[in-house]
Amino acid sequence: MTPKNKDASTEEKIKEAARIVFTQKGYSATRTRDIAEEAGINLALLNYYFRSKEKLFELVMSEKVAKLFGVIAPIVNGETTSIEEKVTLIADNYITMLLQNPGLPLFVLSEIRNNPEHFGNKVQAGKLLTESIFVKQLKERKPDINPLHFMINLLSMCIFPFIAKPVLESAGVMTPSQMNDFAEERKTLIVQWFKAMMNS
Amino acid sequence: MTPKNKDASTEEKIKEAARIVFTQKGYSATRTRDIAEEAGINLALLNYYFRSKEKLFELVMSEKVAKLFGVIAPIVNGETTSIEEKVTLIADNYITMLLQNPGLPLFVLSEIRNNPEHFGNKVQAGKLLTESIFVKQLKERKPDINPLHFMINLLSMCIFPFIAKPVLESAGVMTPSQMNDFAEERKTLIVQWFKAMMNS
DNA sequence: ATATTTTTTAATCATTTGATTAAATCTATT
DNA sequence: AATAGATTTAATCAAATGATTAAAAAATAT
């Protein structure tokens, strides 16, 4: 029988192919046939395991959103860590994750632009930016400046290089290998810069 | 006769509709029928004035790339301005332009990711980031740090809020009106932060 | 006014694309 | 081995989509 115990191998092959193709080309530019080919399976299997392109996409999108916000959530809510410690953790962990998922930010942000409903917001991203312990600490340290500015600065310094990556490489500014070194350097530099901004 | 003297009104209506729809939904998600409807014209007219969806898109894309890089080009190559003056000019002019074209960065960056050939690079964006006078000044002031870090920091602090705008609004962090005030505040804050980074 | 050229429209084409169906193949239980 | 259920495949469908065509309408020239 094995009613629910599907092969898992095939299903996962499709899901992994979907991750690759969706992330690379976005929802609209992705053809279900592209995913089938990438997975090495018959097109009909995609609709057998997942009901539709849309359903498969929602699955991938949820994963990606969770990954993009999941890294910072536990850090900014840390009860015992200082501002500096949080900044160090965020810069390090975020850049490490982004080095393994360079296309993630541009994918998630442009899909949310195309279709805000895709942003299920299970991670309650809004709260991270307005009600976290990190925000409270920032408000204490710099009461005269909207703490959201610092949140955006920190995130932008980590994320933006990866958003600009296609342009930087296409314009011949950096090779993929140089991009990696560049991002690694920023792990420590961002901490230093952030401290300077807080003390200005 | 007037062989080349087309009505201009109709042609421009289509181009303007294309700007709106392409920028909002991206190339792949845009239907030529969407553009025709937005322009209030018959679908066939689109192919009469422009030869294809692709051709029309290239036209719009060129404009948008030029706009995104055109603001900074003359500033970073300024012969007589100091680092501080350049930073002030970039922050002010760039944010002013982005407030009028909030969707521009996400559109251009994601289309270049989808199809790097679209990046004709007439603006020689690479040179701006590696060979401009601004870069030389940065290298003199901070010889130990790759000046590209500072270029990326400056651009990210200006651009990133607009890239994150769909998420911030969708997550209820800010209203469009608050986004405007937020961006306006950054015109002066970014200068202050950048100076602090340079002196750290 | 008439003729000619340009612009606009409705109808249609060919291809692409997401999805379905019916049959074939594989797997496991008896 | 035989049966039943799960998985996979080839073929096909219907709708969407970029593009074309032939004719009508409007503008311009003679």
Short mmCIF file of C-alpha atoms (C1' of nucleotides) in Angstrom, two decimals:
data_model
loop_
_atom_site.label_atom_id
_atom_site.label_comp_id
_atom_site.label_asym_id
_atom_site.label_seq_id
_atom_site.Cartn_x
_atom_site.Cartn_y
_atom_site.Cartn_z
CA MET A 1 0.00 0.00 0.00
CA THR A 2 2.30 2.74 1.31
CA PRO A 3 -0.38 5.37 0.80
CA LYS A 4 1.52 8.39 2.10
CA ASN A 5 5.01 7.00 1.83
CA LYS A 6 5.87 8.39 -1.57
CA ASP A 7 9.24 7.69 -3.13
CA ALA A 8 10.59 10.94 -1.66
CA SER A 9 13.50 10.72 -4.06
CA THR A 10 11.47 11.84 -7.07
CA GLU A 11 9.48 14.36 -5.09
CA GLU A 12 12.63 15.86 -3.67
CA LYS A 13 14.29 15.91 -7.10
CA ILE A 14 11.42 18.02 -8.39
CA LYS A 15 11.45 20.31 -5.39
CA GLU A 16 15.20 20.85 -5.70
CA ALA A 17 14.89 21.55 -9.43
CA ALA A 18 12.12 24.02 -8.66
CA ARG A 19 14.34 25.77 -6.12
CA ILE A 20 17.05 26.16 -8.72
CA VAL A 21 14.95 27.31 -11.64
CA PHE A 22 12.53 29.54 -9.72
CA THR A 23 15.37 31.26 -7.89
CA GLN A 24 17.31 31.78 -11.10
CA LYS A 25 14.54 33.05 -13.35
CA GLY A 26 11.65 34.05 -11.11
CA TYR A 27 8.09 32.73 -11.19
CA SER A 28 6.87 34.15 -14.48
CA ALA A 29 9.94 33.32 -16.56
CA THR A 30 9.97 29.76 -15.26
CA ARG A 31 8.28 27.09 -17.40
CA THR A 32 7.11 23.91 -15.75
CA ARG A 33 8.98 22.15 -18.54
CA ASP A 34 12.21 23.83 -17.39
CA ILE A 35 11.72 22.35 -13.94
CA ALA A 36 10.89 18.93 -15.34
CA GLU A 37 14.01 18.95 -17.49
CA GLU A 38 16.21 20.17 -14.63
CA ALA A 39 14.81 17.36 -12.48
CA GLY A 40 15.12 14.81 -15.26
CA ILE A 41 11.51 13.75 -14.99
CA ASN A 42 8.37 13.71 -17.08
CA LEU A 43 6.37 16.91 -17.03
CA ALA A 44 3.24 15.17 -15.78
CA LEU A 45 5.04 14.07 -12.64
CA LEU A 46 5.26 17.67 -11.51
CA ASN A 47 1.48 17.86 -11.43
CA TYR A 48 1.25 14.39 -9.92
CA TYR A 49 3.32 15.25 -6.86
CA PHE A 50 2.43 18.92 -6.58
CA ARG A 51 -0.89 20.06 -7.91
CA SER A 52 0.27 22.99 -9.98
CA LYS A 53 3.12 25.35 -10.77
CA GLU A 54 1.58 27.79 -8.32
CA LYS A 55 1.47 25.25 -5.46
CA LEU A 56 5.06 24.19 -6.08
CA PHE A 57 6.13 27.81 -6.14
CA GLU A 58 4.41 28.62 -2.86
CA LEU A 59 6.35 25.77 -1.29
CA VAL A 60 9.69 27.05 -2.55
CA MET A 61 8.83 30.64 -1.75
CA SER A 62 7.94 29.82 1.88
CA GLU A 63 11.29 28.10 2.30
CA LYS A 64 13.17 31.03 0.83
CA VAL A 65 11.38 33.67 2.88
CA ALA A 66 12.01 31.63 6.01
CA LYS A 67 15.67 31.34 5.13
CA LEU A 68 16.03 35.06 4.41
CA PHE A 69 14.51 36.15 7.71
CA GLY A 70 15.24 33.10 9.81
CA VAL A 71 18.88 34.00 10.31
CA ILE A 72 18.30 37.34 12.00
CA ALA A 73 15.18 36.52 14.02
CA PRO A 74 16.90 34.67 16.90
CA ILE A 75 19.77 37.18 16.99
CA VAL A 76 17.82 40.43 17.21
CA ASN A 77 15.70 38.96 19.98
CA GLY A 78 18.69 37.87 22.06
CA GLU A 79 18.08 38.82 25.71
CA THR A 80 21.66 38.85 26.90
CA THR A 81 23.72 40.05 23.93
CA SER A 82 24.86 43.65 23.49
CA ILE A 83 24.33 45.77 20.38
CA GLU A 84 27.90 45.08 19.27
CA GLU A 85 27.53 41.35 19.78
CA LYS A 86 24.30 41.30 17.80
CA VAL A 87 25.86 43.23 14.94
CA THR A 88 28.81 40.84 14.88
CA LEU A 89 26.51 37.82 14.82
CA ILE A 90 24.26 39.24 12.13
CA ALA A 91 27.09 40.28 9.82
CA ASP A 92 28.82 36.93 10.19
CA ASN A 93 25.82 34.61 10.01
CA TYR A 94 23.99 36.55 7.34
CA ILE A 95 26.93 36.85 4.98
CA THR A 96 27.78 33.19 5.51
CA MET A 97 24.25 32.22 4.56
CA LEU A 98 24.19 34.58 1.58
CA LEU A 99 27.47 33.21 0.26
CA GLN A 100 25.69 29.89 0.03
CA ASN A 101 22.52 31.45 -1.40
CA PRO A 102 23.67 34.45 -3.46
CA GLY A 103 20.49 34.74 -5.50
CA LEU A 104 18.17 34.55 -2.51
CA PRO A 105 17.58 38.26 -1.74
CA LEU A 106 16.91 39.37 -5.30
CA PHE A 107 14.57 36.44 -5.81
CA VAL A 108 12.53 36.98 -2.67
CA LEU A 109 12.35 40.76 -2.95
CA SER A 110 11.31 40.81 -6.59
CA GLU A 111 8.72 38.07 -6.15
CA ILE A 112 7.21 39.97 -3.24
CA ARG A 113 7.07 43.06 -5.43
CA ASN A 114 5.32 41.07 -8.17
CA ASN A 115 2.87 39.51 -5.78
CA PRO A 116 2.79 40.73 -2.16
CA GLU A 117 0.43 37.89 -1.22
CA HIS A 118 3.38 35.52 -1.61
CA PHE A 119 4.75 37.14 1.51
CA GLY A 120 2.91 34.96 4.00
CA ASN A 121 4.92 36.71 6.67
CA LYS A 122 4.94 33.70 8.96
CA VAL A 123 8.24 35.03 10.25
CA GLN A 124 6.52 38.25 11.31
CA ALA A 125 9.29 40.21 9.66
CA GLY A 126 7.66 43.45 10.67
CA LYS A 127 8.12 42.72 14.37
CA LEU A 128 11.84 42.05 13.84
CA LEU A 129 12.28 45.54 12.50
CA THR A 130 10.12 47.43 14.97
CA GLU A 131 9.69 45.47 18.21
CA SER A 132 12.82 43.38 18.72
CA ILE A 133 15.20 43.73 21.63
CA PHE A 134 17.81 44.98 19.18
CA VAL A 135 15.52 47.87 18.23
CA LYS A 136 15.02 48.76 21.89
CA GLN A 137 18.77 48.78 22.44
CA LEU A 138 19.28 51.01 19.41
CA LYS A 139 16.62 53.41 20.63
CA GLU A 140 18.33 53.67 24.00
CA ARG A 141 21.74 54.30 22.48
CA LYS A 142 20.59 56.81 19.85
CA PRO A 143 17.23 58.20 21.03
CA ASP A 144 17.23 60.97 18.44
CA ILE A 145 17.35 58.70 15.38
CA ASN A 146 14.68 56.29 14.15
CA PRO A 147 16.19 52.86 14.91
CA LEU A 148 14.83 51.57 11.63
CA HIS A 149 17.59 53.54 9.92
CA PHE A 150 20.20 51.40 11.64
CA MET A 151 18.35 48.17 10.94
CA ILE A 152 18.16 49.09 7.26
CA ASN A 153 21.81 50.12 7.22
CA LEU A 154 22.95 46.86 8.72
CA LEU A 155 20.81 44.74 6.44
CA SER A 156 21.72 46.78 3.37
CA MET A 157 25.45 46.48 4.00
CA CYS A 158 25.09 42.70 4.26
CA ILE A 159 22.55 42.12 1.51
CA PHE A 160 23.18 44.78 -1.12
CA PRO A 161 26.42 43.30 -2.52
CA PHE A 162 24.47 40.17 -3.38
CA ILE A 163 21.68 42.14 -4.99
CA ALA A 164 24.25 44.02 -7.07
CA LYS A 165 26.20 40.85 -7.87
CA PRO A 166 24.69 40.30 -11.34
CA VAL A 167 25.54 43.88 -12.31
CA LEU A 168 29.00 43.83 -10.79
CA GLU A 169 29.88 40.61 -12.59
CA SER A 170 28.18 41.57 -15.83
CA ALA A 171 30.01 44.92 -15.81
CA GLY A 172 33.33 43.18 -15.21
CA VAL A 173 33.88 44.84 -11.86
CA MET A 174 34.40 41.55 -10.05
CA THR A 175 34.63 37.85 -10.77
CA PRO A 176 32.51 35.41 -8.74
CA SER A 177 35.63 34.45 -6.81
CA GLN A 178 36.43 38.07 -6.02
CA MET A 179 32.83 38.55 -4.92
CA ASN A 180 33.38 35.84 -2.32
CA ASP A 181 36.52 37.44 -0.90
CA PHE A 182 34.78 40.81 -0.96
CA ALA A 183 31.85 39.47 1.06
CA GLU A 184 34.15 37.70 3.52
CA GLU A 185 36.03 40.94 4.17
CA ARG A 186 32.77 42.65 5.01
CA LYS A 187 32.03 40.29 7.89
CA THR A 188 34.43 42.24 10.09
CA LEU A 189 34.31 45.60 8.29
CA ILE A 190 30.57 45.99 8.74
CA VAL A 191 30.93 45.64 12.51
CA GLN A 192 33.61 48.33 12.54
CA TRP A 193 31.53 50.66 10.34
CA PHE A 194 28.38 50.11 12.35
CA LYS A 195 30.18 51.04 15.58
CA ALA A 196 31.46 54.21 13.91
CA MET A 197 27.93 55.13 12.81
CA MET A 198 26.61 54.58 16.33
CA ASN A 199 29.29 56.83 17.80
CA SER A 200 28.86 59.67 15.33
CA MET B 1 3.83 62.07 -46.96
CA THR B 2 5.62 62.90 -43.70
CA PRO B 3 7.34 59.54 -43.74
CA LYS B 4 9.17 59.78 -40.41
CA ASN B 5 6.90 62.31 -38.73
CA LYS B 6 4.70 59.87 -36.87
CA ASP B 7 1.94 61.12 -34.64
CA ALA B 8 4.24 60.87 -31.64
CA SER B 9 1.25 61.03 -29.37
CA THR B 10 0.27 57.42 -29.96
CA GLU B 11 3.84 56.20 -30.04
CA GLU B 12 4.60 57.98 -26.79
CA LYS B 13 1.41 56.66 -25.20
CA ILE B 14 2.59 53.13 -25.89
CA LYS B 15 6.10 53.81 -24.65
CA GLU B 16 4.79 55.35 -21.45
CA ALA B 17 2.43 52.42 -20.88
CA ALA B 18 5.35 50.08 -21.47
CA ARG B 19 7.42 51.94 -18.89
CA ILE B 20 4.68 51.54 -16.33
CA VAL B 21 3.82 47.89 -16.93
CA PHE B 22 7.35 46.61 -17.50
CA THR B 23 8.65 48.37 -14.40
CA GLN B 24 5.78 47.09 -12.31
CA LYS B 25 5.73 43.46 -13.38
CA GLY B 26 9.03 42.76 -15.15
CA TYR B 27 9.54 41.52 -18.68
CA SER B 28 8.24 37.97 -18.38
CA ALA B 29 5.12 38.76 -16.40
CA THR B 30 4.17 41.55 -18.78
CA ARG B 31 1.69 40.73 -21.57
CA THR B 32 1.66 42.87 -24.66
CA ARG B 33 -2.08 43.07 -24.13
CA ASP B 34 -1.45 44.63 -20.70
CA ILE B 35 0.57 47.37 -22.34
CA ALA B 36 -2.04 47.91 -25.06
CA GLU B 37 -4.79 48.19 -22.47
CA GLU B 38 -2.74 50.55 -20.29
CA ALA B 39 -2.11 52.71 -23.36
CA GLY B 40 -5.73 52.50 -24.49
CA ILE B 41 -4.79 51.31 -27.96
CA ASN B 42 -5.28 48.31 -30.18
CA LEU B 43 -2.81 45.50 -29.63
CA ALA B 44 -1.64 45.53 -33.23
CA LEU B 45 -0.47 49.12 -32.88
CA LEU B 46 2.23 48.00 -30.51
CA ASN B 47 3.77 45.89 -33.25
CA TYR B 48 3.15 48.62 -35.79
CA TYR B 49 5.20 51.24 -33.97
CA PHE B 50 7.71 48.94 -32.31
CA ARG B 51 8.52 45.69 -33.97
CA SER B 52 8.07 43.39 -31.03
CA LYS B 53 7.70 43.12 -27.27
CA GLU B 54 11.43 42.52 -27.07
CA LYS B 55 12.28 45.68 -29.05
CA LEU B 56 9.95 47.80 -26.96
CA PHE B 57 11.45 46.37 -23.81
CA GLU B 58 15.02 47.10 -24.89
CA LEU B 59 13.99 50.70 -25.41
CA VAL B 60 12.52 51.02 -21.93
CA MET B 61 15.37 49.08 -20.35
CA SER B 62 18.00 51.38 -21.88
CA GLU B 63 16.21 54.40 -20.48
CA LYS B 64 15.99 52.88 -17.04
CA VAL B 65 19.62 51.78 -16.92
CA ALA B 66 20.71 55.23 -18.03
CA LYS B 67 18.57 56.80 -15.33
CA LEU B 68 19.88 54.50 -12.61
CA PHE B 69 23.54 55.19 -13.39
CA GLY B 70 23.26 58.61 -14.98
CA VAL B 71 22.83 60.40 -11.68
CA ILE B 72 26.13 59.33 -10.16
CA ALA B 73 28.35 59.38 -13.27
CA PRO B 74 28.94 63.16 -13.39
CA ILE B 75 29.33 63.39 -9.63
CA VAL B 76 31.96 60.69 -9.05
CA ASN B 77 34.03 62.12 -11.89
CA GLY B 78 33.98 65.66 -10.47
CA GLU B 79 37.48 67.13 -10.72
CA THR B 80 37.15 69.80 -8.05
CA THR B 81 34.79 68.37 -5.43
CA SER B 82 35.99 66.71 -2.23
CA ILE B 83 34.95 63.29 -0.98
CA GLU B 84 32.49 64.89 1.42
CA GLU B 85 30.98 67.05 -1.28
CA LYS B 86 30.58 64.08 -3.60
CA VAL B 87 28.88 62.05 -0.90
CA THR B 88 26.51 64.90 -0.18
CA LEU B 89 25.65 65.30 -3.84
CA ILE B 90 25.15 61.57 -4.41
CA ALA B 91 22.94 61.06 -1.36
CA ASP B 92 20.81 64.06 -2.22
CA ASN B 93 20.47 63.60 -5.96
CA TYR B 94 20.13 59.84 -5.87
CA ILE B 95 17.44 59.77 -3.22
CA THR B 96 15.57 62.58 -4.94
CA MET B 97 15.58 60.60 -8.16
CA LEU B 98 14.59 57.36 -6.42
CA LEU B 99 11.69 59.05 -4.67
CA GLN B 100 10.35 59.78 -8.14
CA ASN B 101 11.20 56.28 -9.41
CA PRO B 102 10.83 53.96 -6.43
CA GLY B 103 10.56 50.77 -8.46
CA LEU B 104 13.56 51.52 -10.65
CA PRO B 105 16.36 49.67 -8.80
CA LEU B 106 14.49 46.42 -8.25
CA PHE B 107 13.34 46.45 -11.86
CA VAL B 108 16.77 47.04 -13.40
CA LEU B 109 18.65 44.70 -11.08
CA SER B 110 16.28 41.79 -11.48
CA GLU B 111 16.05 42.16 -15.26
CA ILE B 112 19.85 42.16 -15.48
CA ARG B 113 19.88 39.01 -13.39
CA ASN B 114 17.35 37.39 -15.74
CA ASN B 115 19.21 38.46 -18.84
CA PRO B 116 22.65 40.07 -18.45
CA GLU B 117 22.70 40.96 -22.16
CA HIS B 118 20.05 43.57 -21.39
CA PHE B 119 22.81 45.42 -19.60
CA GLY B 120 24.21 47.20 -22.62
CA ASN B 121 26.47 49.06 -20.26
CA LYS B 122 26.57 52.18 -22.37
CA VAL B 123 27.14 54.07 -19.13
CA GLN B 124 30.28 52.03 -18.50
CA ALA B 125 29.09 51.40 -14.99
CA GLY B 126 32.19 49.38 -14.25
CA LYS B 127 34.45 52.40 -14.71
CA LEU B 128 32.38 54.44 -12.26
CA LEU B 129 33.07 51.90 -9.55
CA THR B 130 36.74 51.28 -10.25
CA GLU B 131 38.32 54.18 -12.12
CA SER B 132 36.47 57.34 -11.14
CA ILE B 133 38.05 60.26 -9.36
CA PHE B 134 35.91 59.44 -6.34
CA VAL B 135 37.57 56.01 -6.17
CA LYS B 136 41.02 57.57 -6.31
CA GLN B 137 40.11 59.94 -3.49
CA LEU B 138 38.83 57.07 -1.39
CA LYS B 139 42.00 55.08 -1.99
CA GLU B 140 44.11 58.01 -0.85
CA ARG B 141 42.09 58.54 2.29
CA LYS B 142 41.84 54.86 3.27
CA PRO B 143 44.68 53.04 1.48
CA ASP B 144 44.19 49.86 3.49
CA ILE B 145 40.58 49.22 2.44
CA ASN B 146 39.28 48.33 -1.02
CA PRO B 147 37.48 51.53 -2.14
CA LEU B 148 34.75 49.40 -3.69
CA HIS B 149 33.55 48.72 -0.16
CA PHE B 150 32.77 52.39 0.31
CA MET B 151 31.15 52.73 -3.10
CA ILE B 152 28.92 49.77 -2.31
CA ASN B 153 28.15 51.13 1.14
CA LEU B 154 27.13 54.50 -0.22
CA LEU B 155 24.99 53.06 -2.97
CA SER B 156 23.42 50.48 -0.68
CA MET B 157 22.42 53.06 1.90
CA CYS B 158 20.71 55.11 -0.81
CA ILE B 159 19.17 52.30 -2.85
CA PHE B 160 18.39 49.50 -0.41
CA PRO B 161 15.39 51.16 1.26
CA PHE B 162 13.70 51.28 -2.16
CA ILE B 163 14.53 47.67 -2.87
CA ALA B 164 13.07 46.70 0.49
CA LYS B 165 10.05 48.98 0.03
CA PRO B 166 7.64 46.26 -1.13
CA VAL B 167 8.53 44.12 1.88
CA LEU B 168 8.42 46.99 4.35
CA GLU B 169 5.00 48.08 3.15
CA SER B 170 3.65 44.56 2.79
CA ALA B 171 4.83 43.74 6.31
CA GLY B 172 3.17 46.86 7.66
CA VAL B 173 6.43 48.39 8.83
CA MET B 174 5.83 51.62 6.94
CA THR B 175 3.20 53.32 4.83
CA PRO B 176 4.19 54.82 1.47
CA SER B 177 4.05 58.26 3.04
CA GLN B 178 6.33 57.22 5.89
CA MET B 179 8.70 55.69 3.34
CA ASN B 180 9.03 59.14 1.79
CA ASP B 181 9.87 60.86 5.06
CA PHE B 182 12.26 58.04 5.89
CA ALA B 183 14.11 58.48 2.61
CA GLU B 184 14.22 62.25 2.99
CA GLU B 185 15.80 61.92 6.44
CA ARG B 186 18.53 59.74 4.97
CA LYS B 187 19.72 62.47 2.62
CA THR B 188 21.60 64.11 5.47
CA LEU B 189 22.09 61.06 7.71
CA ILE B 190 23.97 59.11 5.05
CA VAL B 191 26.53 61.89 4.74
CA GLN B 192 27.06 61.88 8.49
CA TRP B 193 27.36 58.07 8.62
CA PHE B 194 29.72 57.95 5.68
CA LYS B 195 32.05 60.46 7.31
CA ALA B 196 32.03 58.36 10.48
CA MET B 197 32.95 55.25 8.48
CA MET B 198 35.80 57.08 6.78
CA ASN B 199 37.21 58.22 10.11
CA SER B 200 36.98 54.86 11.84
"C1'" DA C 1 -12.94 66.46 -54.79
"C1'" DT C 2 -9.86 62.70 -55.62
"C1'" DA C 3 -6.03 59.99 -54.84
"C1'" DT C 4 -2.43 58.45 -51.88
"C1'" DT C 5 -0.31 57.52 -47.80
"C1'" DT C 6 -0.51 56.75 -42.89
"C1'" DT C 7 -2.83 55.05 -38.95
"C1'" DT C 8 -6.06 52.02 -36.67
"C1'" DT C 9 -8.95 48.03 -36.09
"C1'" DA C 10 -10.97 43.27 -35.95
"C1'" DA C 11 -9.98 38.79 -36.97
"C1'" DT C 12 -6.89 35.22 -37.12
"C1'" DC C 13 -2.38 32.35 -36.78
"C1'" DA C 14 1.11 29.63 -34.83
"C1'" DT C 15 3.42 28.65 -30.81
"C1'" DT C 16 3.94 28.17 -26.04
"C1'" DT C 17 2.39 26.63 -21.77
"C1'" DG C 18 0.00 24.68 -17.65
"C1'" DA C 19 -2.58 20.88 -17.02
"C1'" DT C 20 -5.04 16.32 -17.84
"C1'" DT C 21 -5.83 11.61 -19.40
"C1'" DA C 22 -5.30 6.94 -20.37
"C1'" DA C 23 -2.17 3.54 -20.73
"C1'" DA C 24 2.24 1.41 -19.34
"C1'" DT C 25 5.58 0.17 -15.86
"C1'" DC C 26 7.14 -0.66 -11.42
"C1'" DT C 27 6.57 -2.29 -6.36
"C1'" DA C 28 4.94 -4.81 -2.85
"C1'" DT C 29 1.77 -7.99 -0.71
"C1'" DT C 30 -0.29 -12.50 -0.83
"C1'" DA D 1 2.98 -15.96 -10.11
"C1'" DA D 2 -1.09 -13.01 -9.49
"C1'" DT D 3 -3.20 -9.00 -7.87
"C1'" DA D 4 -3.59 -4.31 -6.38
"C1'" DG D 5 -1.86 -0.05 -5.80
"C1'" DA D 6 1.63 3.44 -6.76
"C1'" DT D 7 4.53 5.68 -10.11
"C1'" DT D 8 5.83 7.12 -14.70
"C1'" DT D 9 5.20 8.09 -19.51
"C1'" DA D 10 3.46 9.70 -24.13
"C1'" DA D 11 -0.11 12.01 -26.13
"C1'" DT D 12 -3.23 15.51 -26.02
"C1'" DC D 13 -6.19 19.63 -24.52
"C1'" DA D 14 -7.55 24.25 -23.80
"C1'" DA D 15 -6.19 28.71 -22.86
"C1'" DA D 16 -2.90 32.34 -23.27
"C1'" DT D 17 0.19 34.94 -25.94
"C1'" DG D 18 3.19 37.34 -29.42
"C1'" DA D 19 2.60 38.44 -33.90
"C1'" DT D 20 0.48 39.07 -38.62
"C1'" DT D 21 -2.93 40.24 -42.12
"C1'" DA D 22 -6.37 42.40 -44.69
"C1'" DA D 23 -9.49 45.81 -44.59
"C1'" DA D 24 -11.39 50.17 -42.72
"C1'" DA D 25 -10.70 54.88 -41.21
"C1'" DA D 26 -8.17 59.05 -40.95
"C1'" DA D 27 -4.90 62.22 -42.52
"C1'" DT D 28 -2.37 64.37 -46.22
"C1'" DA D 29 -1.20 65.56 -50.82
"C1'" DT D 30 -2.55 66.62 -55.61
#
